[in-house]
GROMACS .gro file of C-alpha atoms in nm:
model
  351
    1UNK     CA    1 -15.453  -4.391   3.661
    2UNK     CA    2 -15.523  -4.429   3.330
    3UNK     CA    3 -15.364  -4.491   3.068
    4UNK     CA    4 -15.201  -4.214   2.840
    5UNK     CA    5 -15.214  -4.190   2.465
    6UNK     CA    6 -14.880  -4.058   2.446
    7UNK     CA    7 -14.537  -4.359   2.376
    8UNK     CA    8 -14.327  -4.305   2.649
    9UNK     CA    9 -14.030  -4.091   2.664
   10UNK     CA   10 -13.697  -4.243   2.643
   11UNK     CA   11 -13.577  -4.424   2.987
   12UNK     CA   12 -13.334  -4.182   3.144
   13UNK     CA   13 -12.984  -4.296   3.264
   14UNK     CA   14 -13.057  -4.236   3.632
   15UNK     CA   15 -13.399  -4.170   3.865
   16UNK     CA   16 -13.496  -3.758   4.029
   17UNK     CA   17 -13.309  -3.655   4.297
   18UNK     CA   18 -13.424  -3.728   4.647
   19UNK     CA   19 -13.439  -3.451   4.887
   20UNK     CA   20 -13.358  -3.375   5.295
   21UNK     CA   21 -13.540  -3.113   5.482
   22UNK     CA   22 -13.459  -3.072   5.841
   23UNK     CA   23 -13.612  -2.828   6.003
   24UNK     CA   24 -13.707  -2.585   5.776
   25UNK     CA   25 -13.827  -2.277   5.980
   26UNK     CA   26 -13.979  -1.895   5.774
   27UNK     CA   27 -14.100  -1.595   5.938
   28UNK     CA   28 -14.269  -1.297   5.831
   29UNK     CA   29 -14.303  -0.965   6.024
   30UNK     CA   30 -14.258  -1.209   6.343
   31UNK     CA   31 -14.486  -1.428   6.267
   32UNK     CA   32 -14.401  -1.797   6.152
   33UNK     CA   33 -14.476  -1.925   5.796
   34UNK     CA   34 -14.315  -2.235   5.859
   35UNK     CA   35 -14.224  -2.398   6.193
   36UNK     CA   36 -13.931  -2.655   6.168
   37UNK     CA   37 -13.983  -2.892   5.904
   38UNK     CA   38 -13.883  -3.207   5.850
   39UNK     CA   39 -13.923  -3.444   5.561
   40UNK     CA   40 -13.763  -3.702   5.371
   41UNK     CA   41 -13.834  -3.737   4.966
   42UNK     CA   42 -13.718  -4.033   4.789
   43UNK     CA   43 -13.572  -3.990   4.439
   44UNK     CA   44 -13.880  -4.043   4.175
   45UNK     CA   45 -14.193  -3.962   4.397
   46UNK     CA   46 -14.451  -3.759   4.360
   47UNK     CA   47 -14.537  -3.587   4.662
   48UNK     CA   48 -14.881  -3.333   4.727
   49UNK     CA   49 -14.890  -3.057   4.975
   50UNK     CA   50 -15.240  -2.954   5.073
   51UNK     CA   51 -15.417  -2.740   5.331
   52UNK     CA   52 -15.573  -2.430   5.373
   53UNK     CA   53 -15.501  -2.067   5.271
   54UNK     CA   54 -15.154  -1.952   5.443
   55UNK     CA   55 -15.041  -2.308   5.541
   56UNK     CA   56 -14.703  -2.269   5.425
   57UNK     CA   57 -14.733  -2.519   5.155
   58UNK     CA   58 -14.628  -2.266   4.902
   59UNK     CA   59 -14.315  -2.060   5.104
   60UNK     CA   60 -14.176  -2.473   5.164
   61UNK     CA   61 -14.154  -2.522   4.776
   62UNK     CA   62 -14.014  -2.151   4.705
   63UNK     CA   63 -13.740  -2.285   4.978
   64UNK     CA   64 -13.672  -2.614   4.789
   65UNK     CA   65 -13.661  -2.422   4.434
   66UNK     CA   66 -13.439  -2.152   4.566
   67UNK     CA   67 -13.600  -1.862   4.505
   68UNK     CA   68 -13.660  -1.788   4.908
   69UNK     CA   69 -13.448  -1.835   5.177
   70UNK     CA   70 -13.552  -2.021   5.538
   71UNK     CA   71 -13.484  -1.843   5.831
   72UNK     CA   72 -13.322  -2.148   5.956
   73UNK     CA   73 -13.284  -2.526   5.824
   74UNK     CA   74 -13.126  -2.674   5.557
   75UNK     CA   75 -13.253  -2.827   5.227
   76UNK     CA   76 -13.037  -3.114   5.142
   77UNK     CA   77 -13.099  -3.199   4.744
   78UNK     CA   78 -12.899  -3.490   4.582
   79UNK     CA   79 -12.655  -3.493   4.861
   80UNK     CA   80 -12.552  -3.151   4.852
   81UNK     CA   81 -12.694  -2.840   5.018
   82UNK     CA   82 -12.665  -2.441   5.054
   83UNK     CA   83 -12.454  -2.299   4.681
   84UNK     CA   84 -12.380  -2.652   4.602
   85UNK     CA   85 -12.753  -2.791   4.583
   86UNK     CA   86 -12.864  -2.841   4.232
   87UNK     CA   87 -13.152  -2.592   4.085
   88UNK     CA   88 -13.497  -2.688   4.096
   89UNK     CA   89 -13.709  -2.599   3.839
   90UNK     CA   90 -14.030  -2.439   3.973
   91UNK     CA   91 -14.367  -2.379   3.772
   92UNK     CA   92 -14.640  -2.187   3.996
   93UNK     CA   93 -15.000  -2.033   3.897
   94UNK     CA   94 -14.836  -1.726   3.770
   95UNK     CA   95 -14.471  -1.821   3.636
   96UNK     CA   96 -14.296  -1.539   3.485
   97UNK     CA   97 -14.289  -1.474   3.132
   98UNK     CA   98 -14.016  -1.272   2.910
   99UNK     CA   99 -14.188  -1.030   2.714
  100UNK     CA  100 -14.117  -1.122   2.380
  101UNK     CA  101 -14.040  -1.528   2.431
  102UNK     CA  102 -14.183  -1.721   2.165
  103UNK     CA  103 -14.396  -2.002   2.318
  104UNK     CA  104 -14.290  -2.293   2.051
  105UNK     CA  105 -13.918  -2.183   2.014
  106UNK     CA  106 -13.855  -2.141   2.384
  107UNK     CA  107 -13.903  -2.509   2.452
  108UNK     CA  108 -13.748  -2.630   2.141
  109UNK     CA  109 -13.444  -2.411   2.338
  110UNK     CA  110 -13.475  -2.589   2.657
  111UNK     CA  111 -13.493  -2.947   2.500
  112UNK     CA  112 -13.187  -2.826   2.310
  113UNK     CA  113 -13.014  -2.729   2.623
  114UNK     CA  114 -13.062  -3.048   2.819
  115UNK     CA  115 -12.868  -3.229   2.538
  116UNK     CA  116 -13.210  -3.401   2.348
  117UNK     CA  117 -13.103  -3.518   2.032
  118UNK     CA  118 -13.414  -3.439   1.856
  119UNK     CA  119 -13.532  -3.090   2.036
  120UNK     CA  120 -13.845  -3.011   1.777
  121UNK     CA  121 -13.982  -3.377   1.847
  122UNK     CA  122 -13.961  -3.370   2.161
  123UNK     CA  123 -14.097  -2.965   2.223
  124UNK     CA  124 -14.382  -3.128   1.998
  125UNK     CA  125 -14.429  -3.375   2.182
  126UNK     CA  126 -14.463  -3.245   2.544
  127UNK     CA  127 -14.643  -3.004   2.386
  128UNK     CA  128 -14.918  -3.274   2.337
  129UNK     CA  129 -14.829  -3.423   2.669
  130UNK     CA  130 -14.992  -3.107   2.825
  131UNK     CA  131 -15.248  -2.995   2.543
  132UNK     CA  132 -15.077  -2.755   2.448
  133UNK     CA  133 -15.198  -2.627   2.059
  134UNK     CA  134 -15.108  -2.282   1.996
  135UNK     CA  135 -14.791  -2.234   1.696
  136UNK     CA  136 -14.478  -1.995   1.802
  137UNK     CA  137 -14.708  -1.705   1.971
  138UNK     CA  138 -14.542  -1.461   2.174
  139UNK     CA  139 -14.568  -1.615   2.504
  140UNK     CA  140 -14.658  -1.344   2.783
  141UNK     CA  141 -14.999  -1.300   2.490
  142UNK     CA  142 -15.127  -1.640   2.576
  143UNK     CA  143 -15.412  -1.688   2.801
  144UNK     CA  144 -15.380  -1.835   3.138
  145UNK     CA  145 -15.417  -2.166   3.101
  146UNK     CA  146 -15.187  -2.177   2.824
  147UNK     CA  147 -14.938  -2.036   2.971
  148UNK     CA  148 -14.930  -2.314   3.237
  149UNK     CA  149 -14.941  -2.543   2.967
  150UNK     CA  150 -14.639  -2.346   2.807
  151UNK     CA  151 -14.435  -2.329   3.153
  152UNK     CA  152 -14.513  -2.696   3.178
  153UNK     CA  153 -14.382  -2.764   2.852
  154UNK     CA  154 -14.100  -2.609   2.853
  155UNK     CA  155 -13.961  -2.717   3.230
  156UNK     CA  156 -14.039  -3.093   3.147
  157UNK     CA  157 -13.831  -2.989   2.809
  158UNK     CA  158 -13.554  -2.885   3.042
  159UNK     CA  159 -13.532  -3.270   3.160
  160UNK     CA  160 -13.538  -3.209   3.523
  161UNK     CA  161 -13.435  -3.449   3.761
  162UNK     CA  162 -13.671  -3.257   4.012
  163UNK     CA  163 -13.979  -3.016   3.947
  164UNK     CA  164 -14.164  -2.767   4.235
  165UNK     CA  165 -14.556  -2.710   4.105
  166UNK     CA  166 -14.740  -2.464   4.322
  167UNK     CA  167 -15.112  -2.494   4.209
  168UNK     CA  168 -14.979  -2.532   3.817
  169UNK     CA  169 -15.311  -2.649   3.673
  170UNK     CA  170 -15.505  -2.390   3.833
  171UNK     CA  171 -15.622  -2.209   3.489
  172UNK     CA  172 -15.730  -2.510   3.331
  173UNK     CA  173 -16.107  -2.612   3.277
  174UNK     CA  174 -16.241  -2.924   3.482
  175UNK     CA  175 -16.220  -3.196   3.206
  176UNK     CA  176 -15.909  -3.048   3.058
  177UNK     CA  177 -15.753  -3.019   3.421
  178UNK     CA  178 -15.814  -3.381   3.488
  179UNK     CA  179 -15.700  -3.487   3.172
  180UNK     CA  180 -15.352  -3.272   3.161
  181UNK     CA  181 -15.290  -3.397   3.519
  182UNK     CA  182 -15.327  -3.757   3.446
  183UNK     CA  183 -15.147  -3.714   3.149
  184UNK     CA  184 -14.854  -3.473   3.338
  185UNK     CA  185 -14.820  -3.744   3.602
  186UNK     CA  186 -14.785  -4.025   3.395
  187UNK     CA  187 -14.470  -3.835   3.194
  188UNK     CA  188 -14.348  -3.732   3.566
  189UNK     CA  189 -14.333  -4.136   3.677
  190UNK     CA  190 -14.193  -4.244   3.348
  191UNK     CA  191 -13.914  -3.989   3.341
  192UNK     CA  192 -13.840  -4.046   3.773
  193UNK     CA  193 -13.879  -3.655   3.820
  194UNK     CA  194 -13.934  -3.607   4.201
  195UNK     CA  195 -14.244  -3.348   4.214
  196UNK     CA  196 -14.352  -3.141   4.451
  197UNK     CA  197 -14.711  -3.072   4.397
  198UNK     CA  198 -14.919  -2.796   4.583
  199UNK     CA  199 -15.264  -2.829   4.498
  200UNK     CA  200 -15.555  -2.640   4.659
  201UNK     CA  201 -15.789  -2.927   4.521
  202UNK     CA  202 -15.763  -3.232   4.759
  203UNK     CA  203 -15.945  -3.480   4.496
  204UNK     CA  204 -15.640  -3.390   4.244
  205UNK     CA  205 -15.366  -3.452   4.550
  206UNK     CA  206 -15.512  -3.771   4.582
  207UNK     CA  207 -15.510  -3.865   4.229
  208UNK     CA  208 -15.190  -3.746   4.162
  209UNK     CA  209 -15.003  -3.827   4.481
  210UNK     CA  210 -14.731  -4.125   4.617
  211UNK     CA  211 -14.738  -4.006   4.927
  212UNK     CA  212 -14.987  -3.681   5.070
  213UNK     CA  213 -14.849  -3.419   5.300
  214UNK     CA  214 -15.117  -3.213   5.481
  215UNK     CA  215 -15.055  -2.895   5.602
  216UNK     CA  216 -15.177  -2.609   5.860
  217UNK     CA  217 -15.015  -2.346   6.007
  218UNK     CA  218 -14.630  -2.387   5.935
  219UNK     CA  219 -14.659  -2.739   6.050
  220UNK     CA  220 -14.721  -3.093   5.899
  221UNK     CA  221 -15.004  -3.230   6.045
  222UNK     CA  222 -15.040  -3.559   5.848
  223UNK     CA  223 -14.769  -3.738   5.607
  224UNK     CA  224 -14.847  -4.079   5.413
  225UNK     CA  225 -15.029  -4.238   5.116
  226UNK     CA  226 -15.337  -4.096   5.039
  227UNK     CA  227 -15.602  -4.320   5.133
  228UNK     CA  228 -15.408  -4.347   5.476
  229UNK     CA  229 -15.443  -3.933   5.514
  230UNK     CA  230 -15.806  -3.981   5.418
  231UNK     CA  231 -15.863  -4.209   5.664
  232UNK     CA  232 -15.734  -3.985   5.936
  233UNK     CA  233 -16.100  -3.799   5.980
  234UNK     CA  234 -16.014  -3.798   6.357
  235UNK     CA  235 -15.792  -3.548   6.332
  236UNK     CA  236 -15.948  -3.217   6.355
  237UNK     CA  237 -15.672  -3.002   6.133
  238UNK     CA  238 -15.693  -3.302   5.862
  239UNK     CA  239 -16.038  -3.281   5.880
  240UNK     CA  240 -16.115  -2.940   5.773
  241UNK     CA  241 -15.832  -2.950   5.534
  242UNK     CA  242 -16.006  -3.269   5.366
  243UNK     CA  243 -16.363  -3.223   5.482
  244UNK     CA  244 -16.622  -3.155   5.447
  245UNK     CA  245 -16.706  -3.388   5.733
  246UNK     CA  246 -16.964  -3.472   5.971
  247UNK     CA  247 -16.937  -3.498   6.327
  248UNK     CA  248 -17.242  -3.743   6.536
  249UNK     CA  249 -17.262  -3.830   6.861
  250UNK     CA  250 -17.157  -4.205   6.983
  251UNK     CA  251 -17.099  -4.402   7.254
  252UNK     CA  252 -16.802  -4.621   7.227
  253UNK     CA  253 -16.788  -4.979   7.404
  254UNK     CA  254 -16.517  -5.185   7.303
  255UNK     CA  255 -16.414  -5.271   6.983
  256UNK     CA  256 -16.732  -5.052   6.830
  257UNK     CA  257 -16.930  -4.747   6.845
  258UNK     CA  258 -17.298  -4.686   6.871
  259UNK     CA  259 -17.457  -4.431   6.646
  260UNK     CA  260 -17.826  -4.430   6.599
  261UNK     CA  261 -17.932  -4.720   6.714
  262UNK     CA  262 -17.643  -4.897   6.508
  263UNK     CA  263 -17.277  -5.040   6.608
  264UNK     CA  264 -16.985  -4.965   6.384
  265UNK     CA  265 -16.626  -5.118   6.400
  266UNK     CA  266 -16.394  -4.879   6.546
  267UNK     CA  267 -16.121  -4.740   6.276
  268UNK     CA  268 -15.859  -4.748   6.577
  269UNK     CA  269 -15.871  -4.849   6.967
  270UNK     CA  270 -16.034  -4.557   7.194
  271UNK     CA  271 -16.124  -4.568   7.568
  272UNK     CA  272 -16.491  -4.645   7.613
  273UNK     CA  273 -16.758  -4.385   7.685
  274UNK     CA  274 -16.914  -4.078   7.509
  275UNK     CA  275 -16.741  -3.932   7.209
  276UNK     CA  276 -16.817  -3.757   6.849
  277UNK     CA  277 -16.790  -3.972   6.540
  278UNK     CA  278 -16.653  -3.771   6.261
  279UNK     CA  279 -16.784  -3.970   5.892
  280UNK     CA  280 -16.766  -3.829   5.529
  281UNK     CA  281 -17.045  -3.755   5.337
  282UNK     CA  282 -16.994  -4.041   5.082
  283UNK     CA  283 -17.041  -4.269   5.415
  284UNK     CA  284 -17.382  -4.139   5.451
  285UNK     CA  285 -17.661  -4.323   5.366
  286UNK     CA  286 -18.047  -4.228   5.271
  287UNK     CA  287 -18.257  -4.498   5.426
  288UNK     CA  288 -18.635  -4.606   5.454
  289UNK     CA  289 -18.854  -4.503   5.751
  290UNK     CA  290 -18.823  -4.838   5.913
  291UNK     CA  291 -18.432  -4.878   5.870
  292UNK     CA  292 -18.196  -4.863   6.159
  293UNK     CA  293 -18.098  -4.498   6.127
  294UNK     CA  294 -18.223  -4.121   6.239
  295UNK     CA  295 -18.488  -3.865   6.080
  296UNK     CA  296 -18.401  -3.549   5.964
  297UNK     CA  297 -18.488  -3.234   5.775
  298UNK     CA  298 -18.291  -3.113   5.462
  299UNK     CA  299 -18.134  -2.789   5.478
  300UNK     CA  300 -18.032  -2.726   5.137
  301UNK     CA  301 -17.898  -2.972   4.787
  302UNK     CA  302 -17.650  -2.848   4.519
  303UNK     CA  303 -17.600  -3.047   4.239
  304UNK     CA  304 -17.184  -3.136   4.165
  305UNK     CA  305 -17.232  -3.293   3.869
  306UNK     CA  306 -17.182  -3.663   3.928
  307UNK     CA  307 -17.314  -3.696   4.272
  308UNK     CA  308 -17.533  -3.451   4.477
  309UNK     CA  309 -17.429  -3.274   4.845
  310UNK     CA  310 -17.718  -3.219   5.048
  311UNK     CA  311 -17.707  -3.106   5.443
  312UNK     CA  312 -17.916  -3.237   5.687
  313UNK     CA  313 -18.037  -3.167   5.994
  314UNK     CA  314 -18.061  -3.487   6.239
  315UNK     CA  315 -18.366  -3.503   6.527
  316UNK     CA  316 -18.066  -3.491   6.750
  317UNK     CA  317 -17.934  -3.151   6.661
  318UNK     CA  318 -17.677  -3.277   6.442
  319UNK     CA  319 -17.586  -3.123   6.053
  320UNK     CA  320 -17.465  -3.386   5.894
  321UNK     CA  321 -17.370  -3.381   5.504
  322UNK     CA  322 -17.467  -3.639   5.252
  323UNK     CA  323 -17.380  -3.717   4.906
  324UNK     CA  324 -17.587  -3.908   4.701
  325UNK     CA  325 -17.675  -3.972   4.358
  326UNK     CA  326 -17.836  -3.686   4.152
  327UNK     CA  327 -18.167  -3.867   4.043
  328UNK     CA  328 -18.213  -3.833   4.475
  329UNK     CA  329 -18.353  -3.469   4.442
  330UNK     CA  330 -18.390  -3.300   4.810
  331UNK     CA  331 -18.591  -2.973   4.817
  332UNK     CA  332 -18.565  -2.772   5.145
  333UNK     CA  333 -18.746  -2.884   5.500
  334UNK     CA  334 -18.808  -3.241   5.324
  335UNK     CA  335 -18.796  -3.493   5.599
  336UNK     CA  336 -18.580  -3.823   5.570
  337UNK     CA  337 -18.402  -4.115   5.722
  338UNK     CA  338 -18.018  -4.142   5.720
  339UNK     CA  339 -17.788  -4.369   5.903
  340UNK     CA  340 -17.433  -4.436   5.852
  341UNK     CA  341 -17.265  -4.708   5.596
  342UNK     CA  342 -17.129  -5.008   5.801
  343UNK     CA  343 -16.727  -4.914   5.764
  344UNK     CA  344 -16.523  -4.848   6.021
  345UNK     CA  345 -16.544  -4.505   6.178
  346UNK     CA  346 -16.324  -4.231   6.394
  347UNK     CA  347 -16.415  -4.057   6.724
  348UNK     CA  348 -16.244  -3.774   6.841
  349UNK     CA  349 -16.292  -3.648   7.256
  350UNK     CA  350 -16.595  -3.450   7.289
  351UNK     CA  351 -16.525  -3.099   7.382
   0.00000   0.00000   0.00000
């Protein structure tokens, strides 16, 4: 992560609060948002939810912040539960706004509230923390991403010991985005604040992440650091949550796999025999005609900025996506060589 341009804030007198969640469960109109979960949070971490539209990722943090109840479960924060649990402060896409709040004042308030003894530095401050630049406007007339920045503001003002942020950056521009977030997480780790981070961009959970919770359909379906999630390709639900991803046919004996003509270690043991090797695009490579590897015929090539995503088309019948750099321009029904980098690789069961 890099490094912030902002001193540090004062080291607090104790770490967040760590949280218990045993099986959480939600329904609505009979069918299940959430299906019995269970996770542990330690006090101070930073914790991303990810996965695809109607996971449940979003009901689970409206649990943990109060504002909905679970249909059964219990949320266990700081040792206490039910009326006794302490409040978590939640900022979301769309946090409400009083009408006529002034944007400066109302986190000079908050930093008076939680007991800072110099409220105007410190509003000004995390004010800067989260690029935030507009004077005492009326809040609820700010545009969107300013009014993240404002609800971010003020809530880290509040000096949480835990924070809830369903998709809080969402507003922001692509360089801004990146640099509030690095700067937000950095003032999260040096404060301890346990966060709760829904994020419908997977690159951001990554960056921003101790520890990446994947979700799909009510259920966790992967829990650990990031580049351990990542690496869990096999899995078909993490997959499409962190794809895009390529699947190739293989034929595993022992310790590797073959895949065009080359053998790749094996990312974990699996029986020997046929299977599908599921790689990211990063791991594919453009090669020369006379390289181990297999032809194929580009689809189509978008341009992402720093790298560019092209689809291929294998002799084999397999679509496989590659990203390579931009200068490596790929016009439709080109032909051309790919094979696979030499790191180790997971199969899944065919069928």
């Amino acid at each position: 992560m890099k490094a912030s341009r902002f001193a540090d804030p004062p080291p607090g007198d104790a770490r967040g609060w760590a949280m218990a969640l045993r099986g959480i469960r939600r329904d609505r109109a009979g069918s299940p948002v959430l299906r019995g979960i269970d996770l542990d949070i330690d006090a101070g971490a930073v914790v991303a939810f990810v996965g695809p539209s109607g996971c449940g990722a979003s009901t689970l943090l409206r649990i943990v912040a109060g504002t909905e109840r679970p249909d059964a479960g219990v949320v266990t924060i700081d040792g206490r539960s039910g009326a006794a649990a302490p409040r978590v402060i939640e900022v979301r896409d769309h946090t409400p706004v009083a009408r006529f709040a002034r944007a400066h004042a109302a986190i000079v308030a908050a930093a008076r509230r939680a007991g800072t003894a110099d409220a105007a530095a410190t509003a000004e401050r995390l004010s800067a923390v989260v690029g935030l630049t507009i004077g005492d406007e009326l809040a609820h007339r700010l545009s969107h991403g300013d009014r993240q920045r404002w609800a971010l503001a003020r809530a880290l003002a509040a000096g949480p010991k835990a924070l809830v942020l369903d998709d809080a950056l969402a507003a922001l521009p692509t360089a801004a985005r990146s640099r509030t977030r690095d700067d937000l997480v950095r003032e999260l780790r040096s404060a301890g604040v346990t966060t709760l981070w829904v994020t419908r961009d997977t690159a951001e959970a990554a960056a921003v992440a101790d520890r990446l919770v994947v979700m799909d359909r009510g259920s966790v379906v992967a829990d650990g650091a990031p580049d351990e999630v990542f690496a869990r390709v096999g899995d078909v639900a993490v997959a499409d949550v962190l794809g895009p991803v390529s699947a190739v046919p293989g034929i595993v004996e022992g310790a590797v796999v073959e895949v065009w003509g080359q053998e790749l270690p094996l990312a974990r043991a699996v029986s020997d025999g046929h299977c599908e090797v599921v790689v990211r695009p990063e791991h594919v490579v453009l090669v020369g005609d006379d390289a181990p590897g297999i032809d194929a015929v580009v689809e189509d090539s978008t341009f992402l900025g720093g790298v560019r995503r092209s689809t291929v088309r294998t002799s084999d019948g397999s679509r496989v996506v590659v990203e390579h750099t931009p200068e490596q321009r790929l016009d439709d029904r080109v032909r051309v060589r790919i094979a696979l980098a030499p790191v180790p690789v997971s199969t899944r069961p065919i069928g």
